[in-house]
Structures are given as structure tokens and as C-alpha cells.
Amino acid sequence: RFYGWLGGETNSYYPDLVHDNHPVEPPARPEDGYHLADDMADKAVEFIRDAKVIDPDKPFFMYLAPQAGHAPHLVPLEWADRYKGRFDSGWDKLREEIFRRQKQAGVIPRNARLTPRETGMPAWNSLTTGQRRFAARSMEVYAAFLEHVDTQVGKLVEAVDRSGEKGNTLIFYVFGDNGGSAEGGLLGSVNYFSEAHGAPESDEYRAKHVEAFGSQQGNNHYAAGWAWAMNTPFRWTKAVPSHLGATRNALVVRWPDRVAGAGTLRHQFGHVNDIAPTILQAAGITLPEQVNGIRQKPFDGSSMLESITTTKAPEYHRTQYFEVFGHRSIYHEGWMASAFHARLPWKMRMTSDRSFDADTWELFDLSTDATQAVDLSARYPAKLTELKALFDKEAERNHVLPLANYSYAEGRKLPSLANGRTSITYHEGALGIPETSLPSTFNRSWQVAASIDAKQGANGVIAAVGGESAGWSLYLDAQGAPNFAYRRVSGDLLVLRSDRPLPAGKNDVTVNFDYEGPGAGGAAKVSLAVNGSVADEGRVQSSAPTLYTIDETFDVGIDRGSPVATYPESAGIGFAFTGGSIGGVTITAK
């Protein structure tokens, strides 16, 4: 069974849901109280209940990956309001508070050092009053987002207990999205893809839209300073895995019948790739050498079972490499070598041609320096040389080499269903297509041509891509007249309208997007034509340079996910097309 979404993130109010092997719409609207975390928890409980009814003696495995706490940070505002004022003292003070509590709890050694703020990250007191208010609210919403998902996970744990399998069920709860993310920028974002779109937000824009945080209109993200504070006591943030601030997360293990020393801490080095081998060993299952005649690659991870079932166990994971955006590190038997490359984690469009040979490597003895506070590279050059060679070996084995300079601005260099094609025709019922699998229309002219066999009263979405943050939608309004909406990440919305409904019968509706530039994300003239005659035209001063979103899709006959345009109040979920048929929608990149 499957219930969730297939991309890296989704909108908690308008998720791109898949149930088993087909796309589905959420069971309710956000204005009716819908939230993805509630929905997924309820479905998880339902799956457990069904499994125990069908075969009560059969073990079950469940993987629950809620949207929280990944961006966008969306949560009912009554949850966020519980935290009002909690973060007004700022990230510098919060970091000191967390560090003190970590020592008191024994999470870090008593001799651990608190690492300094990275160059380029502002001190809280350097912000204006307005900037501090905006940043504090971004963290209030995020804290609520975490509390909300904790509450939903609680439903799942209670369901396990009610099933009669409390003592016999092994639960791993991994907290965090890599390290805390700096992708909201140095001051936080109303829409955290603004910078990636080349449309940075002004203080005035942020102040005007702060109330959208957490709501259906939000695509918000906290400021980078909060990521740094939440990564206490480590350096850096998500996307900089040269240091532990990008990689180290909390893990809670619950297994009442087998865990040793309930409530105690473990300090052996571990990695997320240890979880699968641990489950297999706990279940007494040997990893098969072949599946359906295909030889299986061995797991890199190691079972941590002994460290769970005994309070004192040797370290089980001796070596682990890390690499993202050219930042890289290698752990081996208590030592860690780290190389920061060039890309700053709060600069999503940042690119670099810096040579990897120019990077400076640091060396840390984590057995005595848990926070990577003291660089020992000058004292132990031979150890550093040894670890650098080990990184090259592990990176080669895992197909990481050759290292490359890249960023979000260049798009994701992944396989695409479009496969270089510049024109594709989609038909009614085409749903959930990633925008990266469409013909690439960014920074160039393009066209959308739709053939429609309309009946009297036809209305609804013909085709749409993207959503509330950015995208476009071609649709028939409540009166049946063709409309085209183009939404920029800044919230700017161009709407072209025909002044008359489509006549009954076969019709052609065409949008031409004539790119003017200059460069990436430039201006364009846009026209809407109906049966060969221009019905309306307009101009956008800027356009999406590399993507609309990373969490919405292209759909024919409905606008799945958050709405691109403002549809009629009477429209159902996604403003689905009714009153005829869509013969085809052709997207052509010129």
C-alpha cells in the first residue's frame, strides 16, 4: 500500500497525492480543516488496522515520511500562535540556550565547545525591528509545524499500542531534514523560491505578507540564522555536508520488549543507511543475493541492533562519506576530514567555477571534539592525507566522482520524460506530470495549443502547471470564456481573458508566449487566441528562469495542487473541466 506524494516535497494544504498506484485528490479542502500530516497519520492508522484484520499474525512494515518539517512550512495558524513571542530574543540567544540544555541532558559532552556563527550570517542584533519581527514569526510557524507533526505521529504510536503489538514493534523516529535548512535566505522568505527565480523579496514585501506564513497562500521558510541555531552546537546547515550541521539529526528508537535502558543515550556513530540492515537483522531476514534473477548490491549500512539491545556496544559504522554541491567530508573511526567548497547554503542560485583542488581541508578528532571546533590538520597532516585518499576511494565506489559545480539555478540534471523533445501533445486524463518532464520553455518563446469539443456551459481547467507560488493555467471561466493566467513567484498575476464563451462544438485555444529577454527570467509578450483570432494580449516584465515549483505538477483537465489562478468560488477541487472533452494540449518550445 502507498499513500503520499512522489516528489521531494509537497504542499501540506494542496498535496500532490498518490494512493497506491494512481493520483487522487485530497479528501477535503484546507478551508474545511484539511492538512496533509493529519491525513497521512489517519491513513497510516487505517493501514495498520486493515493489516491486523486481514492477517493478525503477519508482521507489518510501515515507512511514514510526512511533509513536516520540510519547506514549505504550512500549519494551521492557531498552532503557530501558541509560540508568539517565543523567539523574539533571536537565534544567537536561542543557540546558547540549546547548547546549555544539550549539556544538561548529556546529548553532548561537558567539554564540548559552541562553534561560532559563520561569516556572512548576520547577528540577530544587526537586524532592523521589522526584519526581526518577520524572522521571529517564521520560526514561530516552524515550531508549530514540528509540534503538529509530532502530534500526528502520536496517533500512529497509539494505534500500534492498541493493536496489541506495543512491545513487539520496533519504531525509528528520525527528526530533521538533513540539518536545518538555510534555503529561506538570510532574512526568511514569504516564498523561498523567490531568490531562485531571480526575484529577491524586499523588506516591504516581507512585512506586507508576513500574515501569509503557514497559510494556504504561504510558501514560507525561516531565516538561515534559525537553521544555524537548530543545528546547535555544529557548524553550517543543510547542503553543506562538510560539517555536521548539515547531516547530524536526532533518532529515537522505541522497542519496549528489546530496547536496553529505556530513556538512555547512545553515542556510536551511525547513519540513516543503518536502519534497513537493523530491521532485517531484528526480523531474522538475510538480505537476498538475487531478486528476480538480478544480483543485488550490498548495503553500505551496518546493523545497529546491538547498540539498541545493549547499553554498551562497540561502534558499528566505521566509515562514511558525505557530498553535496561539492562540499564534502569523510568519517573514519572517530576522525572526520572536511572540505567546504564554494556554494553558500542561503544562495540557491549561486554557481561557481572554483577548482576543487583549491578547497581547504580541515581535520577533526570527534572523540575529543564532538562539535568540530578545533582544526587539527596542521598537527596531523599524515592523518589528513590518509582521510582524503579514503574519501576519493569511497566517492569513486559510490559514483560521486567526478565532482561538479552545480546549483538549483541550472535545474536538476536528472532523466526527463521529455528527453530533449520540443513539442509534446498531452491528452485528457494526463495527471501528475513533473514539470521537468515537459518540453523546456524557460528563457525562450513557447506555445500552448488546446483543441476542445465544448458543450453548452463548458467550464474548468484545460491545462495547468505549478500552483500558488508560480505557474500558468489555461481554463474556461464560470461563463465558459477562455482565460490564461501566468503567475510569477513574486505574486504578480497576468490574466488574459476572452470576452465571450466558447461556442458549442470544436474549438482551438492557443497561448503564445513570445520571449523578449534579456537573459534569464526576462520579459515576454503573451497573447490568447480563440479559433485563430487574438482575444487578449499582455506583457510580463519577468518570467520564471528555471522552474515554477518543485512540488506541483502539470495536469490536463484539472489544476491539481494549489491553484495557479483565482477560480470561481463555486468551483470544486481543482476546478475540473466539465461540459465537453479536451482533444489534446500541445506544448511547443520554440
Coordinates of C-alpha atoms in Angstrom, one line a residue, residues 197-574:
H197 CA 13.6 32.9 -9.6
G198 CA 15.8 36.0 -9.5
A199 CA 13.1 37.9 -7.7
P200 CA 14.5 38.6 -4.2
E201 CA 12.0 39.9 -1.6
S202 CA 12.3 43.4 -0.2
D203 CA 11.7 44.2 3.5
E204 CA 8.5 46.0 2.5
Y205 CA 7.2 42.9 0.6
R206 CA 8.0 40.6 3.5
A207 CA 6.3 42.9 6.0
K208 CA 3.2 43.1 3.8
H209 CA 3.0 39.3 3.5
V210 CA 4.1 38.1 7.0
E211 CA 0.5 37.1 7.8
A212 CA 0.6 34.6 5.0
F213 CA 3.1 32.5 6.9
G214 CA 1.7 29.0 7.4
S215 CA -1.5 29.7 5.5
Q216 CA -2.8 28.5 2.2
Q217 CA -1.1 31.4 0.5
G218 CA 2.3 30.7 2.0
N219 CA 5.3 29.1 0.6
N220 CA 7.3 30.3 3.5
H221 CA 10.7 29.4 5.0
Y222 CA 12.5 30.6 8.1
A223 CA 15.7 32.6 8.1
A224 CA 19.1 31.0 7.8
G225 CA 20.0 32.0 11.4
W226 CA 17.3 29.7 12.7
A227 CA 18.8 26.8 10.8
W228 CA 22.2 27.6 12.4
A229 CA 20.5 27.7 15.9
M230 CA 18.7 24.4 15.3
N231 CA 21.9 22.8 14.3
T232 CA 23.5 23.7 17.7
P233 CA 26.3 23.1 18.5
F234 CA 27.6 22.3 15.0
R235 CA 28.8 24.5 12.1
W236 CA 26.8 25.2 8.9
T237 CA 23.4 24.0 7.7
K238 CA 21.7 21.6 5.3
A239 CA 23.5 21.4 1.9
V240 CA 27.0 21.9 3.5
P241 CA 27.9 18.3 4.5
S242 CA 31.5 19.1 5.0
H243 CA 30.3 19.7 8.6
L244 CA 27.9 18.0 11.0
G245 CA 25.4 20.9 10.9
A246 CA 24.3 19.5 7.5
T247 CA 24.0 15.9 8.5
R248 CA 23.5 15.2 12.2
N249 CA 20.0 14.5 13.3
A250 CA 18.3 13.1 16.3
L251 CA 17.0 9.5 16.3
V252 CA 14.6 8.0 18.8
V253 CA 14.2 4.2 18.9
R254 CA 11.2 2.6 20.7
W255 CA 11.0 -1.2 21.1
P256 CA 9.7 -1.9 24.6
D257 CA 10.4 -5.7 24.6
R258 CA 14.0 -5.4 23.5
V259 CA 15.5 -1.9 24.0
A260 CA 18.0 -1.8 26.8
G261 CA 18.0 1.1 29.3
A262 CA 14.9 3.0 28.2
G263 CA 15.5 6.7 28.0
T264 CA 19.3 6.4 27.8
L265 CA 21.5 7.8 25.1
R266 CA 23.7 6.2 22.5
H267 CA 26.9 7.8 21.1
Q268 CA 28.1 5.4 18.5
F269 CA 28.5 6.9 15.0
G270 CA 25.5 5.9 12.9
H271 CA 24.0 6.8 9.5
V272 CA 20.5 6.6 8.1
N273 CA 21.7 3.7 5.8
D274 CA 22.0 1.6 9.0
I275 CA 18.2 1.5 9.5
A276 CA 17.4 -1.1 6.8
P277 CA 20.2 -3.6 8.0
T278 CA 18.9 -3.2 11.5
I279 CA 15.4 -4.0 10.6
L280 CA 16.5 -7.1 8.6
Q281 CA 18.6 -8.4 11.5
A282 CA 15.8 -7.7 14.0
A283 CA 13.4 -9.7 11.8
G284 CA 15.8 -12.5 11.2
I285 CA 15.9 -11.9 7.5
T286 CA 19.0 -12.3 5.4
L287 CA 19.5 -9.8 2.5
P288 CA 19.0 -11.9 -0.7
E289 CA 21.8 -12.1 -3.1
Q290 CA 19.4 -12.1 -6.0
V291 CA 15.9 -10.8 -6.6
N292 CA 14.1 -11.9 -9.7
G293 CA 17.4 -13.1 -11.1
I294 CA 19.1 -9.7 -10.6
R295 CA 22.2 -9.7 -8.4
Q296 CA 21.7 -7.2 -5.5
K297 CA 24.3 -4.6 -4.5
P298 CA 25.3 -4.9 -0.8
F299 CA 24.1 -2.4 1.7
D300 CA 26.6 0.3 2.8
G301 CA 24.9 0.5 6.2
S302 CA 25.6 -1.7 9.3
S303 CA 23.1 -3.1 11.7
M304 CA 22.9 -1.1 14.9
L305 CA 20.8 -3.8 16.6
E306 CA 23.4 -4.5 19.3
S307 CA 23.5 -0.8 20.3
I308 CA 19.8 -0.9 20.8
T309 CA 19.5 -4.1 22.7
T310 CA 22.5 -3.4 25.0
T311 CA 23.6 -0.2 26.7
K312 CA 27.3 -0.7 25.8
A313 CA 28.2 -1.9 22.3
P314 CA 31.2 -1.2 20.1
E315 CA 30.9 1.3 17.2
Y316 CA 29.3 -0.5 14.3
H317 CA 29.7 2.1 11.5
R318 CA 33.3 2.9 10.9
T319 CA 33.4 4.8 7.6
Q320 CA 31.0 7.2 5.9
Y321 CA 31.5 9.8 3.1
F322 CA 29.3 12.9 2.5
E323 CA 29.0 15.2 -0.5
V324 CA 26.5 17.8 -1.7
F325 CA 27.2 20.8 -4.1
G326 CA 30.9 20.0 -3.8
H327 CA 31.0 20.3 0.0
R328 CA 32.4 17.0 1.2
S329 CA 33.7 15.1 4.2
I330 CA 34.8 11.6 5.3
Y331 CA 34.3 10.0 8.7
H332 CA 36.5 7.1 9.7
E333 CA 36.9 5.6 13.2
G334 CA 36.4 8.8 15.2
W335 CA 38.2 11.2 12.7
M336 CA 36.5 13.5 10.3
A337 CA 38.1 15.4 7.4
S338 CA 36.0 18.3 6.0
A339 CA 36.2 20.5 2.9
F340 CA 33.9 23.4 2.4
H341 CA 33.6 24.2 -1.3
A342 CA 32.1 27.4 -2.6
R343 CA 28.3 27.5 -2.6
L344 CA 26.6 29.3 0.4
P345 CA 23.5 27.4 1.6
W346 CA 21.4 30.6 1.6
K347 CA 22.2 31.3 -2.1
M348 CA 20.1 29.0 -4.1
R349 CA 21.1 30.5 -7.4
M350 CA 24.8 30.6 -6.6
T351 CA 27.1 29.0 -9.0
S352 CA 30.9 28.7 -9.0
D353 CA 33.7 27.6 -11.3
R354 CA 36.1 27.2 -8.4
S355 CA 38.5 24.3 -8.7
F356 CA 38.0 21.5 -6.1
D357 CA 41.8 21.4 -5.7
A358 CA 41.6 25.0 -4.3
D359 CA 39.4 23.8 -1.3
T360 CA 40.9 23.8 2.2
W361 CA 40.6 20.6 4.1
E362 CA 40.1 20.6 7.9
L363 CA 40.7 17.7 10.3
F364 CA 38.8 16.9 13.5
D365 CA 39.1 14.2 16.2
L366 CA 35.4 13.7 17.1
S367 CA 36.3 11.5 20.1
T368 CA 37.6 14.6 21.9
D369 CA 36.0 17.4 19.8
A370 CA 32.3 16.5 19.2
T371 CA 31.4 19.8 17.6
Q372 CA 34.3 20.2 15.1
A373 CA 35.6 23.2 16.9
V374 CA 39.3 22.5 16.6
D375 CA 41.0 22.0 13.3
L376 CA 43.9 19.6 13.7
S377 CA 45.1 19.5 10.0
A378 CA 48.4 21.3 10.7
R379 CA 49.1 19.0 13.6
Y380 CA 48.3 15.7 11.9
P381 CA 49.0 16.2 8.1
A382 CA 49.5 12.4 7.5
K383 CA 46.1 11.6 9.0
L384 CA 44.5 14.2 6.8
T385 CA 46.2 12.8 3.7
E386 CA 45.0 9.3 4.7
L387 CA 41.4 10.5 5.0
K388 CA 41.4 12.5 1.8
A389 CA 42.5 9.4 0.0
L390 CA 39.8 7.4 1.7
F391 CA 37.2 10.0 0.6
D392 CA 38.4 9.6 -3.0
K393 CA 38.0 5.8 -2.7
E394 CA 34.5 5.9 -1.2
A395 CA 33.4 8.6 -3.6
E396 CA 34.6 6.6 -6.6
R397 CA 32.9 3.4 -5.2
N398 CA 29.6 5.3 -4.8
H399 CA 29.7 7.0 -8.3
V400 CA 30.2 10.5 -6.8
L401 CA 33.1 11.4 -9.0
P402 CA 33.8 13.5 -10.9
L403 CA 32.8 16.3 -8.6
A404 CA 30.9 19.1 -10.4
N405 CA 30.0 22.7 -9.7
Y406 CA 26.2 23.0 -9.9
S407 CA 23.2 24.8 -8.3
Y408 CA 19.4 24.9 -8.4
A409 CA 19.7 27.7 -11.0
E410 CA 20.9 25.2 -13.5
G411 CA 17.9 22.9 -13.0
R412 CA 18.1 19.3 -11.9
K413 CA 20.3 17.1 -14.1
L414 CA 18.0 14.1 -13.9
P415 CA 16.4 11.9 -16.5
S416 CA 13.3 13.5 -18.1
L417 CA 10.3 12.0 -19.9
A418 CA 10.6 14.9 -22.4
N419 CA 14.1 13.6 -23.4
G420 CA 15.0 16.7 -25.3
R421 CA 11.7 16.9 -27.3
T422 CA 10.5 20.4 -28.0
S423 CA 6.8 19.5 -28.7
I424 CA 4.6 17.1 -26.9
T425 CA 0.8 16.6 -27.1
Y426 CA -1.0 15.6 -23.8
H427 CA -4.5 14.2 -23.7
E428 CA -7.4 14.4 -21.2
G429 CA -6.6 12.4 -18.1
A430 CA -2.8 13.2 -18.1
L431 CA -2.2 13.9 -14.4
G432 CA 0.7 14.3 -12.1
I433 CA 3.4 15.0 -14.7
P434 CA 6.5 16.6 -13.3
E435 CA 7.2 20.0 -14.9
T436 CA 10.8 18.8 -15.5
S437 CA 9.2 16.2 -17.9
L438 CA 7.6 18.9 -20.1
P439 CA 9.4 20.5 -23.1
S440 CA 11.7 23.1 -21.5
T441 CA 10.0 26.5 -22.0
F442 CA 12.2 28.7 -19.8
N443 CA 14.0 31.7 -21.2
R444 CA 12.6 31.2 -24.7
S445 CA 9.3 31.5 -26.7
W446 CA 6.7 28.8 -26.4
Q447 CA 3.1 28.0 -27.2
V448 CA 0.2 26.0 -25.7
A449 CA -2.4 24.9 -28.2
A450 CA -5.6 23.1 -27.0
S451 CA -8.4 21.5 -29.0
I452 CA -11.7 21.5 -27.2
D453 CA -15.1 20.0 -28.1
A454 CA -17.3 22.2 -26.0
K455 CA -20.9 21.8 -24.9
Q456 CA -23.2 24.5 -23.7
G457 CA -22.0 25.6 -20.2
A458 CA -18.5 24.1 -20.5
N459 CA -16.0 25.4 -17.9
G460 CA -13.0 24.4 -15.9
V461 CA -9.3 24.0 -16.3
I462 CA -7.9 22.9 -19.7
A463 CA -4.3 22.5 -18.5
A464 CA -2.2 23.9 -15.7
V465 CA 1.3 23.7 -14.3
G466 CA 2.6 25.0 -11.0
G467 CA 0.5 26.5 -8.3
E468 CA 0.0 29.3 -5.8
S469 CA 3.7 30.3 -5.9
A470 CA 4.2 30.2 -9.7
G471 CA 2.9 28.6 -12.8
W472 CA 0.3 29.0 -15.5
S473 CA -3.3 27.9 -16.2
L474 CA -5.4 27.8 -19.3
Y475 CA -9.1 27.5 -18.3
L476 CA -12.7 28.3 -19.2
D477 CA -14.2 30.6 -16.5
A478 CA -17.7 30.2 -15.0
Q479 CA -19.3 31.7 -18.1
G480 CA -17.2 29.4 -20.4
A481 CA -14.9 32.1 -21.7
P482 CA -11.2 31.1 -22.3
N483 CA -8.7 32.6 -19.8
F484 CA -5.0 32.3 -19.4
A485 CA -3.2 33.1 -16.1
Y486 CA 0.5 33.4 -15.7
R487 CA 1.8 33.7 -12.1
R488 CA 5.2 34.9 -11.1
V489 CA 6.9 33.9 -7.8
S490 CA 6.5 37.5 -6.5
G491 CA 2.7 37.0 -6.6
D492 CA 2.3 39.0 -9.8
L493 CA -0.5 37.5 -11.9
L494 CA -1.2 38.3 -15.5
V495 CA -4.7 37.2 -16.7
L496 CA -5.8 37.3 -20.3
R497 CA -9.5 36.9 -21.0
S498 CA -11.8 36.3 -23.9
D499 CA -14.9 38.4 -23.8
R500 CA -17.2 35.6 -24.9
P501 CA -17.8 31.9 -24.0
L502 CA -16.6 29.1 -26.4
P503 CA -19.3 28.2 -28.9
A504 CA -20.6 24.7 -28.8
G505 CA -18.5 22.3 -31.0
K506 CA -14.9 22.0 -31.9
N507 CA -12.6 24.9 -30.9
D508 CA -8.9 25.8 -30.8
V509 CA -7.5 27.9 -28.0
T510 CA -3.9 29.0 -28.2
V511 CA -1.5 30.9 -26.0
N512 CA 1.7 32.3 -27.4
F513 CA 4.5 33.3 -25.0
D514 CA 6.9 35.5 -27.1
Y515 CA 10.1 35.8 -25.1
E516 CA 11.9 39.2 -25.2
G517 CA 14.7 38.7 -22.5
P518 CA 17.2 39.9 -21.9
G519 CA 19.0 36.9 -20.3
A520 CA 17.3 34.5 -18.0
G521 CA 13.9 35.3 -16.5
G522 CA 13.3 38.2 -18.9
A523 CA 10.1 39.9 -20.2
A524 CA 7.7 38.4 -22.7
K525 CA 4.6 39.4 -24.7
V526 CA 1.7 37.0 -24.1
S527 CA -1.4 36.5 -26.3
L528 CA -4.6 34.4 -26.1
A529 CA -6.2 33.4 -29.3
V530 CA -9.6 31.6 -29.9
N531 CA -10.2 29.9 -33.2
G532 CA -7.4 31.9 -34.8
S533 CA -8.4 35.3 -33.6
V534 CA -6.5 37.1 -30.8
A535 CA -8.9 37.6 -27.9
D536 CA -6.5 39.4 -25.5
E537 CA -2.8 40.1 -25.0
G538 CA -0.5 41.5 -22.4
R539 CA 3.1 41.5 -21.2
V540 CA 5.1 40.2 -18.2
Q541 CA 8.1 42.2 -17.1
S542 CA 9.8 39.0 -15.9
S543 CA 9.3 35.3 -16.2
A544 CA 10.3 32.0 -14.5
P545 CA 14.0 31.4 -15.3
T546 CA 14.4 27.7 -14.4
L547 CA 11.3 26.2 -12.9
Y548 CA 7.9 27.2 -11.5
T549 CA 7.9 24.9 -8.4
I550 CA 9.4 21.7 -7.3
D551 CA 6.3 20.4 -5.6
E552 CA 3.5 20.8 -8.2
T553 CA 2.7 19.1 -11.5
F554 CA 1.3 19.5 -15.0
D555 CA -2.2 18.3 -15.4
V556 CA -4.8 18.2 -18.2
G557 CA -8.5 18.9 -17.3
I558 CA -7.8 19.9 -13.7
D559 CA -5.5 22.1 -11.6
R560 CA -4.2 19.6 -9.1
G561 CA -2.4 21.0 -6.1
S562 CA -2.6 24.7 -5.1
P563 CA -4.5 26.9 -7.5
V564 CA -2.5 28.9 -10.1
A565 CA -5.4 31.3 -10.7
T566 CA -8.4 32.6 -8.8
Y567 CA -11.1 30.3 -9.9
P568 CA -14.9 30.8 -9.2
E569 CA -16.0 30.3 -5.6
S570 CA -18.4 27.6 -6.8
A571 CA -15.5 25.6 -8.4
G572 CA -14.8 22.2 -6.9
I573 CA -11.4 21.0 -6.0
G574 CA -9.0 21.8 -8.9

